[in-house]
C-alpha positions as a LaTeX table, in Angstrom:
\begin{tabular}{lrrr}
\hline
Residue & $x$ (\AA) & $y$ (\AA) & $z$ (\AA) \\
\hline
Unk1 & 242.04 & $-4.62$ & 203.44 \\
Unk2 & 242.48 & $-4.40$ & 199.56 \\
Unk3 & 241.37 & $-0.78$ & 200.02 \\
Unk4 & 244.59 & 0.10 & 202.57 \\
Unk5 & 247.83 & 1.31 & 200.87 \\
Unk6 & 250.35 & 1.05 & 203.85 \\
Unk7 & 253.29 & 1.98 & 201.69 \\
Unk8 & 251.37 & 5.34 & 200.22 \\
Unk9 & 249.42 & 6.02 & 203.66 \\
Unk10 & 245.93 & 5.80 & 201.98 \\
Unk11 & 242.70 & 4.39 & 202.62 \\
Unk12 & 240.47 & 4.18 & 199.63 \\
Unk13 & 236.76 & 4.76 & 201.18 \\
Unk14 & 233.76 & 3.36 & 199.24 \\
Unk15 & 230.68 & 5.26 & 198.76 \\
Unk16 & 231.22 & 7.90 & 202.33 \\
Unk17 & 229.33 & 10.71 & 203.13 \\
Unk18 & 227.00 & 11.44 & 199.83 \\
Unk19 & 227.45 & 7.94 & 198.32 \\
Unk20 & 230.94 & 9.70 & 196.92 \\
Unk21 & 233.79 & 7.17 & 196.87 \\
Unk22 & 237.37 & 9.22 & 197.91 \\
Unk23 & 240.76 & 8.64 & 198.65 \\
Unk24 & 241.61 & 9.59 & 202.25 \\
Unk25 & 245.66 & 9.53 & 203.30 \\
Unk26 & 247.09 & 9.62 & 206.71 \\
Unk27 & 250.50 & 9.87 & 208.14 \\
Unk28 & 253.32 & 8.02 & 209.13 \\
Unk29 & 252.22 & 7.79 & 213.05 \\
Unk30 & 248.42 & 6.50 & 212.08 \\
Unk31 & 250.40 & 3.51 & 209.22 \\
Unk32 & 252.15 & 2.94 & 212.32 \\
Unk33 & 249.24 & 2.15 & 214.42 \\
Unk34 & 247.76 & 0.26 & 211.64 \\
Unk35 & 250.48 & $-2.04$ & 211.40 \\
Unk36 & 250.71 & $-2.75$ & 215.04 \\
Unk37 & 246.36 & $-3.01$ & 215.02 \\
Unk38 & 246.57 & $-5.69$ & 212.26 \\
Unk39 & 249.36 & $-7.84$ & 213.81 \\
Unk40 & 247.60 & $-7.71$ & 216.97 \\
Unk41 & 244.54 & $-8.84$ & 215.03 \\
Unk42 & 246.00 & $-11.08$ & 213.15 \\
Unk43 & 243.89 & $-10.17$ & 209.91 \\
Unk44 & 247.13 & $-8.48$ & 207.76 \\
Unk45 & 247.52 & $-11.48$ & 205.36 \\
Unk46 & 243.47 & $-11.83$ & 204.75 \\
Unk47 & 242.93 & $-10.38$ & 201.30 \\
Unk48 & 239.45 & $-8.84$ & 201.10 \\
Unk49 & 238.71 & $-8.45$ & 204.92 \\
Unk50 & 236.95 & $-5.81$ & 206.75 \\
Unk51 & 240.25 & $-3.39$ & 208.70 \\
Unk52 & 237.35 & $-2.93$ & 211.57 \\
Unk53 & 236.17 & $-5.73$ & 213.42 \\
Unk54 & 233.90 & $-6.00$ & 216.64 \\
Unk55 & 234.99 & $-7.86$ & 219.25 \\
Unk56 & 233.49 & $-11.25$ & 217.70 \\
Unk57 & 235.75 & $-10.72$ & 214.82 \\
Unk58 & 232.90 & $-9.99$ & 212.59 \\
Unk59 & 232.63 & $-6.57$ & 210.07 \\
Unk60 & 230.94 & $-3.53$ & 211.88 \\
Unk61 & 227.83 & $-2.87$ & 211.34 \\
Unk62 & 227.06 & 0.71 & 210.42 \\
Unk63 & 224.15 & 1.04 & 213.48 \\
Unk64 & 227.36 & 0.06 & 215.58 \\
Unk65 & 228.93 & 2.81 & 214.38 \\
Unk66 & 226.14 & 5.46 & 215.03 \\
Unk67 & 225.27 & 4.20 & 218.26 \\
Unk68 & 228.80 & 4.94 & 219.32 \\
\hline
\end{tabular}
């Protein structure tokens, strides 16, 4: 969550594809499903916690990720 920047639209990514770290930045409809993901969540007022969760509430795994 420290790496989301609502108010700019940015998500700061941390070592992506090629171990690079970037700066990705959306738009006004994705902040706006962000906002509604993390109140339904619950998790916008948790400083340092993963924006992706599985369904157990814990961090994705990146296997998770590849398998789907």
């Amino acid at each position: 969550m420290s790496d989301v920047d609502l108010k700019g639209c940015s998500i700061y990514i941390r070592q992506g594809k090629g171990r690079k770290s970037r700066t990705v930045f959306f738009g006004i409809e994705t902040r706006r499903s962000i906002t509604r993901y993390l109140a339904f969540t619950g998790i916008a007022n948790e400083g340092d916690t993963n924006l992706v969760l599985n369904q157990d509430g814990h961090p994705l795994k990146p296997r998770s990720i590849q398998e789907r």
